[in-house]
PDB file of C-alpha atoms and ligand atoms in Angstrom:
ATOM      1  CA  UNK A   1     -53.857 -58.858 -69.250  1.00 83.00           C
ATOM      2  CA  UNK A   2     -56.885 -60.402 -70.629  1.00 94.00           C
ATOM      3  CA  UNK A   3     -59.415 -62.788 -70.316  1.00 97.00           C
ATOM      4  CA  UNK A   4     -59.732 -66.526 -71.389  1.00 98.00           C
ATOM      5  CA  UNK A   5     -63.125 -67.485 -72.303  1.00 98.00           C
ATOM      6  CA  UNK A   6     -63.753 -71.503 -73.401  1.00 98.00           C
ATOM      7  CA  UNK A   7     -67.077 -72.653 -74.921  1.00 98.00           C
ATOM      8  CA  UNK A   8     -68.108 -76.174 -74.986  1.00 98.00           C
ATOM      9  CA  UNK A   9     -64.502 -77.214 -75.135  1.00 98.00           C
ATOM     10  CA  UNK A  10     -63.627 -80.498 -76.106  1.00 98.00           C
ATOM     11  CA  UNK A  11     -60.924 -83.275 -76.459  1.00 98.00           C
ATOM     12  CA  UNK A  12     -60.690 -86.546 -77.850  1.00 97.00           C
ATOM     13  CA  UNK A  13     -57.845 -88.512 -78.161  1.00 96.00           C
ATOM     14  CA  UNK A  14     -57.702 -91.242 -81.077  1.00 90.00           C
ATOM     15  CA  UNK A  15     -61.369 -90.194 -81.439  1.00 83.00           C
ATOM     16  CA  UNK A  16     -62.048 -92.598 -78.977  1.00 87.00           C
ATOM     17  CA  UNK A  17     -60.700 -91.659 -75.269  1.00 91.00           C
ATOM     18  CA  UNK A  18     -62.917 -88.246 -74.138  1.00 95.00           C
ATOM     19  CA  UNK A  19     -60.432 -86.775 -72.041  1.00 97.00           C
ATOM     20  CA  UNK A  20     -62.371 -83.206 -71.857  1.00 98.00           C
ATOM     21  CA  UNK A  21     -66.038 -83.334 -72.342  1.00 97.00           C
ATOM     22  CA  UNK A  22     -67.701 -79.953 -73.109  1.00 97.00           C
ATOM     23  CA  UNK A  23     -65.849 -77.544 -70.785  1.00 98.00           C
ATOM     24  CA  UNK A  24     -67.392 -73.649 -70.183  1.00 98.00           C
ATOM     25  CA  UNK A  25     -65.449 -71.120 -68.057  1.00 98.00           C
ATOM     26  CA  UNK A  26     -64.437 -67.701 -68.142  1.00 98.00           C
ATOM     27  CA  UNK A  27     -61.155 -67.031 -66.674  1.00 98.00           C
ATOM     28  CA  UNK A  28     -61.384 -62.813 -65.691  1.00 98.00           C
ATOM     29  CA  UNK A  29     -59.480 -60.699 -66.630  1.00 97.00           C
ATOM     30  CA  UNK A  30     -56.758 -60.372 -63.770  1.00 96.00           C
ATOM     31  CA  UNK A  31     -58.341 -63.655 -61.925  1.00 97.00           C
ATOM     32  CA  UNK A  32     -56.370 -66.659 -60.732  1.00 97.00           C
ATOM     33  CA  UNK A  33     -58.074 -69.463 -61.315  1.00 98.00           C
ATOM     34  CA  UNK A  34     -56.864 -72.954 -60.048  1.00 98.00           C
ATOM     35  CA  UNK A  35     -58.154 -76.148 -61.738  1.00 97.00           C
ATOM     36  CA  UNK A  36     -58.238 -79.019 -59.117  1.00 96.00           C
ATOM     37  CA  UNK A  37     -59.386 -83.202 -59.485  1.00 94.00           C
ATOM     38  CA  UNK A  38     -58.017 -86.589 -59.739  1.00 93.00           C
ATOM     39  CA  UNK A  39     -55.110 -87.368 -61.924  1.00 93.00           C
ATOM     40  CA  UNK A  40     -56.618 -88.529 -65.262  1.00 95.00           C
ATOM     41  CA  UNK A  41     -59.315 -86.299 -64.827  1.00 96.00           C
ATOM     42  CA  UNK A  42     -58.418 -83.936 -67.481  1.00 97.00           C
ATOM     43  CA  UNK A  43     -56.546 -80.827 -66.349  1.00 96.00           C
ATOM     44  CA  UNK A  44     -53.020 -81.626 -68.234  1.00 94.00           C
ATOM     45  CA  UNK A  45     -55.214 -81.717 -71.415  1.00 97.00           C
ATOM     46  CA  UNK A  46     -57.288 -78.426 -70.495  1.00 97.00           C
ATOM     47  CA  UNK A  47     -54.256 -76.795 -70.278  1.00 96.00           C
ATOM     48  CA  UNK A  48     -52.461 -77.185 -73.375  1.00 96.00           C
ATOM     49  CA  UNK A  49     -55.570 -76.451 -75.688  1.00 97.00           C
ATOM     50  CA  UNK A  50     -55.421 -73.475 -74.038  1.00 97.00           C
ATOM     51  CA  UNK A  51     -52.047 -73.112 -75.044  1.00 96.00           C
ATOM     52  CA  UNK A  52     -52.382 -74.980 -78.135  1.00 96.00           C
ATOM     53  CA  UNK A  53     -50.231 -77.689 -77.367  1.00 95.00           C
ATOM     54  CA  UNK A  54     -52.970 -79.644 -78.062  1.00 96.00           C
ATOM     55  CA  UNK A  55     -55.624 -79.582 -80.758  1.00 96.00           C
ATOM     56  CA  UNK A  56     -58.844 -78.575 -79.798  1.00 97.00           C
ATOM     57  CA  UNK A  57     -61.353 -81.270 -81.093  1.00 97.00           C
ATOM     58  CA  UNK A  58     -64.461 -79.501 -80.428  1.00 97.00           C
ATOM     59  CA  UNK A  59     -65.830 -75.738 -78.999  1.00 98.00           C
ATOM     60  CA  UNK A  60     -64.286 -72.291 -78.604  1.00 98.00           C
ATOM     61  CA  UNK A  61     -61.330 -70.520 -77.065  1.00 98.00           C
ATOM     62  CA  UNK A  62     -60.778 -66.648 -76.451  1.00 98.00           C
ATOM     63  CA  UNK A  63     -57.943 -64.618 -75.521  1.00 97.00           C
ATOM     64  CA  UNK A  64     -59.455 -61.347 -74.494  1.00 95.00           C
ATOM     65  CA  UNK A  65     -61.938 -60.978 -77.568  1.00 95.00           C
ATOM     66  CA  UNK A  66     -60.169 -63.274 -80.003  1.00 96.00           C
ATOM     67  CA  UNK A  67     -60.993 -66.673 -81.455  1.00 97.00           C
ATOM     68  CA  UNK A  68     -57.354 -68.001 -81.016  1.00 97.00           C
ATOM     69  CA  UNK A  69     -58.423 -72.242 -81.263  1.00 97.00           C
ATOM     70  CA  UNK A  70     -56.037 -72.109 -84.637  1.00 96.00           C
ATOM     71  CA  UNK A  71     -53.546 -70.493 -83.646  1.00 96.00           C
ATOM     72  CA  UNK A  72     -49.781 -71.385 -82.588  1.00 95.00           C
ATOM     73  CA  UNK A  73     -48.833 -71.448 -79.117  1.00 92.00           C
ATOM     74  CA  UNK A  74     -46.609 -68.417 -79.980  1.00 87.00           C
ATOM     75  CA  UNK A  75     -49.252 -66.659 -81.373  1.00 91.00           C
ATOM     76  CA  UNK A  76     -51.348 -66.801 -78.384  1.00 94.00           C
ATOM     77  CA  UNK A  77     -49.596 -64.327 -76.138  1.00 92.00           C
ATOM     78  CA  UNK A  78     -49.937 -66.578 -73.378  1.00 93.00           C
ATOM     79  CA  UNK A  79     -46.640 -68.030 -71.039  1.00 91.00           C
ATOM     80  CA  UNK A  80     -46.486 -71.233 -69.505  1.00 88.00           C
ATOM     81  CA  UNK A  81     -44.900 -72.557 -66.530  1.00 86.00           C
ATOM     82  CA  UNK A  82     -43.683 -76.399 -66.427  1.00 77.00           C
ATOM     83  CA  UNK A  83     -42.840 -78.462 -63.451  1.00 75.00           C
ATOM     84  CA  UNK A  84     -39.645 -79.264 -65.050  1.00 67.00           C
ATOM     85  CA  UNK A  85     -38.315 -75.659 -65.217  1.00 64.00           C
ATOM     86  CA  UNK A  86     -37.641 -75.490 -69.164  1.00 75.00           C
ATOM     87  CA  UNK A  87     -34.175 -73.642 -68.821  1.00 90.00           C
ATOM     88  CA  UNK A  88     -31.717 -73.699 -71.382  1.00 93.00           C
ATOM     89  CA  UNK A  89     -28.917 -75.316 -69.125  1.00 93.00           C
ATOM     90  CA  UNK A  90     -26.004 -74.214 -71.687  1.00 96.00           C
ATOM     91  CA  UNK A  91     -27.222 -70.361 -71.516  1.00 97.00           C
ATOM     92  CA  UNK A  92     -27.000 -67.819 -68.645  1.00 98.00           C
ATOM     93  CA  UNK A  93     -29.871 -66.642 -66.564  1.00 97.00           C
ATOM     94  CA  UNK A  94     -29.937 -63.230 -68.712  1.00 98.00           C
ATOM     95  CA  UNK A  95     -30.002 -65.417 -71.841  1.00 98.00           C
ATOM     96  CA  UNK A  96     -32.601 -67.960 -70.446  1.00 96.00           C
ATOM     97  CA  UNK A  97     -34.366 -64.624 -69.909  1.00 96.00           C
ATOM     98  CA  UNK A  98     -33.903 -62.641 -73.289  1.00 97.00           C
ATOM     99  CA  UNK A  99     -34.183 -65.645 -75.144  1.00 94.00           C
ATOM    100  CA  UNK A 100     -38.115 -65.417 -76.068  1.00 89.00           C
ATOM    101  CA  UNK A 101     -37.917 -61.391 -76.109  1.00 93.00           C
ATOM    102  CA  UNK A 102     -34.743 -62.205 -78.735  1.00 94.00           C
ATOM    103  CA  UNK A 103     -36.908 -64.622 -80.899  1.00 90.00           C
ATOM    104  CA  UNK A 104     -39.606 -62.219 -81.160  1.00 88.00           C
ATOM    105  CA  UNK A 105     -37.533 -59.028 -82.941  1.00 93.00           C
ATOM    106  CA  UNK A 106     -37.662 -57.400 -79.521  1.00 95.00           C
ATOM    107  CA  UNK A 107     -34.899 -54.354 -79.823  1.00 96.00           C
ATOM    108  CA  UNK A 108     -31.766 -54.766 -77.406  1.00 96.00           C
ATOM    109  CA  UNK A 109     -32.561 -51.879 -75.180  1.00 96.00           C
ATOM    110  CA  UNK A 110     -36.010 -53.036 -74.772  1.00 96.00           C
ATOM    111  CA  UNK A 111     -34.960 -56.784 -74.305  1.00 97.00           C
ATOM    112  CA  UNK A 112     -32.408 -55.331 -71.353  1.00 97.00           C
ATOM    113  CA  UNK A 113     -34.696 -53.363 -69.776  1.00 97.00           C
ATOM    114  CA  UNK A 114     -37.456 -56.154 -69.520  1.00 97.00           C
ATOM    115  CA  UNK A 115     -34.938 -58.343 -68.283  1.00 98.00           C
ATOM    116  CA  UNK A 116     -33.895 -55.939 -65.791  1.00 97.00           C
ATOM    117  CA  UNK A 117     -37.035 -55.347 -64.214  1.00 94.00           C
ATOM    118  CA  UNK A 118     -38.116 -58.868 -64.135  1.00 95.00           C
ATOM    119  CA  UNK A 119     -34.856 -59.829 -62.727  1.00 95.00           C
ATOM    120  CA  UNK A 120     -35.480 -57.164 -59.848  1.00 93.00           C
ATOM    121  CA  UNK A 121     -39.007 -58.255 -59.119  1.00 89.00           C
ATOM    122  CA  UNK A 122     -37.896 -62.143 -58.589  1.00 89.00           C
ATOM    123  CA  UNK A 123     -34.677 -60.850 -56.703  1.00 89.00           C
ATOM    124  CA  UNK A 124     -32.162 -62.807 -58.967  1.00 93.00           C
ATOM    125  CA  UNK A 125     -30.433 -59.667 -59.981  1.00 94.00           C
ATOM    126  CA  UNK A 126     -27.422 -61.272 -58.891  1.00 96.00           C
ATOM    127  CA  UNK A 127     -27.608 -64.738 -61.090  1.00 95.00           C
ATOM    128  CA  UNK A 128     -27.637 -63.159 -64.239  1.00 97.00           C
ATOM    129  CA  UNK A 129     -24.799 -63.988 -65.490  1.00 98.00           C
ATOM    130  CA  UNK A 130     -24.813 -67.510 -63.570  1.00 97.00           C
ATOM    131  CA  UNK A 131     -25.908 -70.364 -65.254  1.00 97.00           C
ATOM    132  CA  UNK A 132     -28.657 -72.556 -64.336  1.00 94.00           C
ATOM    133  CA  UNK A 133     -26.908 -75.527 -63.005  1.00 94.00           C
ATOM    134  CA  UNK A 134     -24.964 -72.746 -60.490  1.00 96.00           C
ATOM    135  CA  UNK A 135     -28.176 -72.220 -59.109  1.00 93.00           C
ATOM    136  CA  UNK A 136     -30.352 -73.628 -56.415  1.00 88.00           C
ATOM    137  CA  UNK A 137     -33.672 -75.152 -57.200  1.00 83.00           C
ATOM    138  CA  UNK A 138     -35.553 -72.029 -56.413  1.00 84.00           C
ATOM    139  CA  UNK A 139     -33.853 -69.695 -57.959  1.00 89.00           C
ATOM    140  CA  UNK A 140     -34.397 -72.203 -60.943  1.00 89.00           C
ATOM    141  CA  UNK A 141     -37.439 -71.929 -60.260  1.00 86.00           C
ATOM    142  CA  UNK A 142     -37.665 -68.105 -60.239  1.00 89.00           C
ATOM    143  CA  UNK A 143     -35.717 -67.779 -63.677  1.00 92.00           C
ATOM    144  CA  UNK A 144     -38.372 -70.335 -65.016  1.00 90.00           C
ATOM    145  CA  UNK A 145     -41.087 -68.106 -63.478  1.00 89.00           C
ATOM    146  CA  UNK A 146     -38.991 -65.371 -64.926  1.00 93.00           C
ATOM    147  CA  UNK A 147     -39.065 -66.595 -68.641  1.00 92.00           C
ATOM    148  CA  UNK A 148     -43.058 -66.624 -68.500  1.00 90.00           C
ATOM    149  CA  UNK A 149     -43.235 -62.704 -66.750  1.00 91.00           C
ATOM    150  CA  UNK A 150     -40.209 -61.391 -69.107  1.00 94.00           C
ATOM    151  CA  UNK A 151     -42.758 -61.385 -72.098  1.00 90.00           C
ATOM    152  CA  UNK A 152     -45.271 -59.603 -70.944  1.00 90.00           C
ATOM    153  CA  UNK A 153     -47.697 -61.831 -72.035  1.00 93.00           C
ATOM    154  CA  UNK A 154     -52.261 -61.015 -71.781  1.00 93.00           C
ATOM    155  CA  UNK A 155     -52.259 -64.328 -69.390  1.00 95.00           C
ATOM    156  CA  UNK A 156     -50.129 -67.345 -67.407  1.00 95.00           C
ATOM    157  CA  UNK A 157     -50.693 -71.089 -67.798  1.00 95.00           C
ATOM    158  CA  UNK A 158     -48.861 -73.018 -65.043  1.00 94.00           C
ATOM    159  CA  UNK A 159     -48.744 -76.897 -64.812  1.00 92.00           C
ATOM    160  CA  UNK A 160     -48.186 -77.847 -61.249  1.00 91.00           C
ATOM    161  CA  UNK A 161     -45.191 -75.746 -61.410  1.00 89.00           C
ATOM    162  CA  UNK A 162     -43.941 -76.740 -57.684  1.00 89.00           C
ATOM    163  CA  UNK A 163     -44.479 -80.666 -57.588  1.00 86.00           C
ATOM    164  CA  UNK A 164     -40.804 -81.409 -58.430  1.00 81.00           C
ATOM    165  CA  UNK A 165     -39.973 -79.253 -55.188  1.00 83.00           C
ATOM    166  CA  UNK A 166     -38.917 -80.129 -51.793  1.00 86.00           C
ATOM    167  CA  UNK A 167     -41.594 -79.030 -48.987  1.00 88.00           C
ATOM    168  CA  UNK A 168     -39.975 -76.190 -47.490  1.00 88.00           C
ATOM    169  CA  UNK A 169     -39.179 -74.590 -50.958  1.00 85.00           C
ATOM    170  CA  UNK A 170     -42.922 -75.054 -52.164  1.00 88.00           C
ATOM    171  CA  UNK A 171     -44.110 -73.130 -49.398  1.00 90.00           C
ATOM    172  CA  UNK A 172     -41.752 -70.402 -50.153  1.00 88.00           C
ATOM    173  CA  UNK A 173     -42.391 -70.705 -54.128  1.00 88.00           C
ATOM    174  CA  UNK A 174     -46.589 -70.728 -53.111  1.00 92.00           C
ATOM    175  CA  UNK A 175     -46.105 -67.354 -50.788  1.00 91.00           C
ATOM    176  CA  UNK A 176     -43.894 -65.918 -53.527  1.00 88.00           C
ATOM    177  CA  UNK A 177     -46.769 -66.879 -56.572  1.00 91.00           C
ATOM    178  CA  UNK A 178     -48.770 -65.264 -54.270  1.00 92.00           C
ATOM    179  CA  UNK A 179     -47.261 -62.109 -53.974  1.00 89.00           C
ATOM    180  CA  UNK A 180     -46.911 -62.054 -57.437  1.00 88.00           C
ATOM    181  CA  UNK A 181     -50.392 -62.363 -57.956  1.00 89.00           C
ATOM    182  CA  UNK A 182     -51.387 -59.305 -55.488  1.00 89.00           C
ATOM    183  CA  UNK A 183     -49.019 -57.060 -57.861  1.00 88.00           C
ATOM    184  CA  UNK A 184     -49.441 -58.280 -61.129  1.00 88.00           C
ATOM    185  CA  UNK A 185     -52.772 -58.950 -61.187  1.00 91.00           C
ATOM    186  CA  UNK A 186     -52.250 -61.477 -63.973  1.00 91.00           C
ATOM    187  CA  UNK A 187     -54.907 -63.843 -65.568  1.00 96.00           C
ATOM    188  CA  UNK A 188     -53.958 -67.170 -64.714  1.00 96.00           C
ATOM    189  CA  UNK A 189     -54.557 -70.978 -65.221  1.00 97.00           C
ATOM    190  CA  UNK A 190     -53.267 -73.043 -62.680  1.00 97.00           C
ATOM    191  CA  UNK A 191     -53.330 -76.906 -62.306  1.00 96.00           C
ATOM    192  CA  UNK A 192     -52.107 -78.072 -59.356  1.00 94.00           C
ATOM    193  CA  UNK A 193     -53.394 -81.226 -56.930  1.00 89.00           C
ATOM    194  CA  UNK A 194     -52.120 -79.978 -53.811  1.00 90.00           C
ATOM    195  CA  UNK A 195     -55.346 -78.269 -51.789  1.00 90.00           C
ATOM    196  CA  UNK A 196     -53.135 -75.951 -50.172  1.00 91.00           C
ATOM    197  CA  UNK A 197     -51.655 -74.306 -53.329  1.00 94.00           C
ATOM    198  CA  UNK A 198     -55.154 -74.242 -54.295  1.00 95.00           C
ATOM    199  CA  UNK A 199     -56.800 -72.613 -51.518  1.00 94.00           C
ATOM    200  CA  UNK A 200     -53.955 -70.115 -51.341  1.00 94.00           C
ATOM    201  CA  UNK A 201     -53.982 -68.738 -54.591  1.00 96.00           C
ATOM    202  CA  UNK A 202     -57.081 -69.554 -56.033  1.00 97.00           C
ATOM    203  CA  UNK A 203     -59.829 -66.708 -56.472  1.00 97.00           C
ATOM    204  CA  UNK A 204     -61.552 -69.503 -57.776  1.00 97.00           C
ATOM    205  CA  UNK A 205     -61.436 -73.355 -58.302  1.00 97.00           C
ATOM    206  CA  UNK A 206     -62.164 -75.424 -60.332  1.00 98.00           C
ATOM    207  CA  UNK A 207     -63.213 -79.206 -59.871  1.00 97.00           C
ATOM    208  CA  UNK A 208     -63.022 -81.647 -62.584  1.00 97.00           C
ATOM    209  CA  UNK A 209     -63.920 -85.137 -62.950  1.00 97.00           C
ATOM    210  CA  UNK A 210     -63.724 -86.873 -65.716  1.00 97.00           C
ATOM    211  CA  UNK A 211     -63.679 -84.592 -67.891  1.00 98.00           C
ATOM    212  CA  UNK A 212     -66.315 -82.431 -66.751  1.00 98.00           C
ATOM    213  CA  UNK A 213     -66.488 -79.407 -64.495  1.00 98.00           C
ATOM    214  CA  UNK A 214     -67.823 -80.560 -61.067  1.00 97.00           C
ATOM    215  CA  UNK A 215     -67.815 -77.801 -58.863  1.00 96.00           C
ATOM    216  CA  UNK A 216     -67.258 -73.826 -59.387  1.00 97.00           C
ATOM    217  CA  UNK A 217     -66.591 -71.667 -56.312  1.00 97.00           C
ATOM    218  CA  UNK A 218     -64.024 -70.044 -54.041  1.00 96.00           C
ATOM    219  CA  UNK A 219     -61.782 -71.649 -51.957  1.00 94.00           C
ATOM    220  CA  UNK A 220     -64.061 -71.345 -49.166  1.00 92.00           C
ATOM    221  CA  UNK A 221     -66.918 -72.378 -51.264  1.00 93.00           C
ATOM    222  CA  UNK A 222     -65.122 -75.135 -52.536  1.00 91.00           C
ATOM    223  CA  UNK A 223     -63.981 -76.917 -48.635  1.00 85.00           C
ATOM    224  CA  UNK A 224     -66.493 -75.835 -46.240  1.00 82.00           C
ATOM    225  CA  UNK A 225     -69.485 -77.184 -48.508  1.00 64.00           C
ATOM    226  CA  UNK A 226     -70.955 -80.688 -47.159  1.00 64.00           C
TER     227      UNK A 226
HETATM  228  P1  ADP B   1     -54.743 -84.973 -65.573  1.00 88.09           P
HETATM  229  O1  ADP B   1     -53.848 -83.871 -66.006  1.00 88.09           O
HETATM  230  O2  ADP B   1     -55.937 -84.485 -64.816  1.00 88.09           O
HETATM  231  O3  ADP B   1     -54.030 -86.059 -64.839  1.00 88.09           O
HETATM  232  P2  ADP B   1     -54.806 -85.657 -68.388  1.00 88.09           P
HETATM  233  O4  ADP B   1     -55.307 -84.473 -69.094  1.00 88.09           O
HETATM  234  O5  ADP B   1     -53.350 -85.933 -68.386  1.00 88.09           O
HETATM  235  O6  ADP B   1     -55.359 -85.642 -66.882  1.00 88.09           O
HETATM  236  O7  ADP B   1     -55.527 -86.966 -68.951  1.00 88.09           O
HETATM  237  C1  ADP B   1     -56.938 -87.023 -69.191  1.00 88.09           C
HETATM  238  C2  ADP B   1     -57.267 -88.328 -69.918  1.00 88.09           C
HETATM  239  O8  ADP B   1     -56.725 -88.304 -71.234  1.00 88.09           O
HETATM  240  C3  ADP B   1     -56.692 -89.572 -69.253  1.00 88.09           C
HETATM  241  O9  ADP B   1     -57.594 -90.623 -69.439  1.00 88.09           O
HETATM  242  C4  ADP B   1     -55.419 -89.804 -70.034  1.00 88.09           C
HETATM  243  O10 ADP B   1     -55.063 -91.158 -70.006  1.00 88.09           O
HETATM  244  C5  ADP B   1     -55.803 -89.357 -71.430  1.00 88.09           C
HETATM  245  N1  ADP B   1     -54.668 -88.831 -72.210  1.00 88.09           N
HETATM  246  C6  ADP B   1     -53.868 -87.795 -71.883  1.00 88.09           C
HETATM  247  N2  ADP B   1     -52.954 -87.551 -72.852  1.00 88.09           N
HETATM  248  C7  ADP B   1     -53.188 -88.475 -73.810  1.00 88.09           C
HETATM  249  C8  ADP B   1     -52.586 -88.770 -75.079  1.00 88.09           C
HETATM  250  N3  ADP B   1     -51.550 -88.041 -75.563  1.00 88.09           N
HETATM  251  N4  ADP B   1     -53.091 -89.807 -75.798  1.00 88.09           N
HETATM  252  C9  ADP B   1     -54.126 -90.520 -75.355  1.00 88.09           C
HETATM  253  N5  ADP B   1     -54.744 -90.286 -74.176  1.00 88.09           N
HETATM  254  C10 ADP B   1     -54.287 -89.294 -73.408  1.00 88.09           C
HETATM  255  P1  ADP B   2     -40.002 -68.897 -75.780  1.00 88.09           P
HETATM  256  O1  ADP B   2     -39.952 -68.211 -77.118  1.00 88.09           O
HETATM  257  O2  ADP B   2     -39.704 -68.016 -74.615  1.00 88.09           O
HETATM  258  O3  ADP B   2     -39.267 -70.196 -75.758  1.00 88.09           O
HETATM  259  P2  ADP B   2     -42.451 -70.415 -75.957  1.00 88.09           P
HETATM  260  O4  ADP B   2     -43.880 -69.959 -75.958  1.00 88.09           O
HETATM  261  O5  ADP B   2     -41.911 -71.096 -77.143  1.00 88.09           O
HETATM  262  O6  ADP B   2     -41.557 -69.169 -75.549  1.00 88.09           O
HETATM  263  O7  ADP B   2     -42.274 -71.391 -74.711  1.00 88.09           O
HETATM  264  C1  ADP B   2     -42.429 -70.896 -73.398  1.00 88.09           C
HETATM  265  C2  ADP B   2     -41.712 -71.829 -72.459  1.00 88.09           C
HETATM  266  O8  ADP B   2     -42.316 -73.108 -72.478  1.00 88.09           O
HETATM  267  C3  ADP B   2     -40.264 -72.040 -72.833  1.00 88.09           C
HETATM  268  O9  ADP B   2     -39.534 -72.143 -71.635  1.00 88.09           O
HETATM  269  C4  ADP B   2     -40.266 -73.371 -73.576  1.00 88.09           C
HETATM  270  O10 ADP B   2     -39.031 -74.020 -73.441  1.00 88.09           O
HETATM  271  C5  ADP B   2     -41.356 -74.096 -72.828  1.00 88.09           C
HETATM  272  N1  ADP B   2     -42.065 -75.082 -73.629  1.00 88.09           N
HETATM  273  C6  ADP B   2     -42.751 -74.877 -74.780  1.00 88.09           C
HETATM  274  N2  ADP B   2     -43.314 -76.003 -75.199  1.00 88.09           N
HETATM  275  C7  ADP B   2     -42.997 -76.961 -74.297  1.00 88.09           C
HETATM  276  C8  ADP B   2     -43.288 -78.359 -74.160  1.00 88.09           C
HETATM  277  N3  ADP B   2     -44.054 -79.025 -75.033  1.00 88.09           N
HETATM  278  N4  ADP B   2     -42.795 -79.024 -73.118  1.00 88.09           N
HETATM  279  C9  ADP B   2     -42.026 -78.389 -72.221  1.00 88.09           C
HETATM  280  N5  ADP B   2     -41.714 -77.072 -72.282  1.00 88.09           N
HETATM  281  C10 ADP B   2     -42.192 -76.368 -73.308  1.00 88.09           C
END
């Protein structure tokens, strides 16, 4: 894992609309950190400069110790999580799984073995062969999760990756992240608007508005303050 460091980031769109407006956090290495506001204020856009879905139009961004604002998202070593789950519905789990490992040159043994363990730590062992339309929405939701832990990857950008769930499987999916999180200790970027994912799983939060960072703290920090 590593750390994500962002200096005076910034983002205009159309050089007009300042959707991010000078943005300076250091993610830890190992921390969750959950970024929190109103819709519009920003967080969609934070997240994919950071994984360079989106051009950054002004300020720095780190991986660990390197400048990484030009390059490609695969380049990045960085996984992202969507709400939609981002499974290849024609493919089985195991392919869904060795898919990015596959595109990368990763050797067969290697690929099965990653697969493996991943498969074990999520508990969908038994869906590998299955494919993604056989399988309920969580364990969608796992293989999705999956995809993002299979590579290994220095740190995990997730974009309200439970929203399209029903209640009692967010809860689950939130305890689960959380588990995760004790384990892995991964370094992670996670937008969400529901308060109790963030106070949950955030070591930190972030509050934006407007583009700007409002408030920095724990979750305690963040809801008991005035
Ligand atoms: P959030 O994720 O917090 O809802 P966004 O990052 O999606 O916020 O949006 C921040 C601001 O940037 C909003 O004013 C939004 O309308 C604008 N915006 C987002 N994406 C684009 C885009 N592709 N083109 C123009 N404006 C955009
Ligand atoms: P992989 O090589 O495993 O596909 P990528 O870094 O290309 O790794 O993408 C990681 C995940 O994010 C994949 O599930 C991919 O389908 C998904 N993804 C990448 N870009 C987008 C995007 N713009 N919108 C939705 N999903 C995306």
């Amino acid at each position: 894992m590593a750390s994500i460091t962002l200096e005076g980031l910034k983002k205009s769109y159309d050089g007009k609309i300042q959707a991010v407006k000078g943005i300076d956090l250091e993610v830890a290495d190992g921390e969750f950190i959950v970024l929190v506001g109103p819709s519009g204020c920003g967080k969609s856009t934070l997240l994919r400069m950071v994984a360079g879905l989106e051009t950054i139009s002004q300020g720095e961004l780190r991986i660990g110790e390197r400048r990484v604002n030009d390059l490609e998202p695969a380049e990045r070593d960085i996984a992202m999580v969507f709400q939609n789950y981002a499974l290849y519905p024609h493919m089985t789990v195991f392919d869904n799984l060795a898919y990015g490992l596959k595109n990368r040159g990763f050797k067969r043994h290697d690929i099965e073995r990653r697969v493996a363990d991943t498969a074990r730590m999520l508990e969908i062992e038994t869906f590998l062969t299955r494919k993604p339309r056989q399988l309920s929405g969580g364990q969608r939701q796992r293989v999705a999760m999956g995809r993002a832990l299979v590579r290994e990857p220095a740190a995990f950008l997730l974009d309200e990756p439970l929203s399209n769930l029903d209640a009692k499987l967010r809860v689950q999916m939130r305890v689960e992240i959380k588990q995760l999180q004790r384990r892995l200790k991964t370094t992670s970027l996670y937008v969400t608007h529901d308060q109790l994912e963030a106070m949950t799983l955030g070591d930190r939060l972030v509050v934006l508005n407007q583009g700007q960072i409002e408030q920095v703290g724990t979750p305690m920090e963040i809801y008991t303050r005035p």
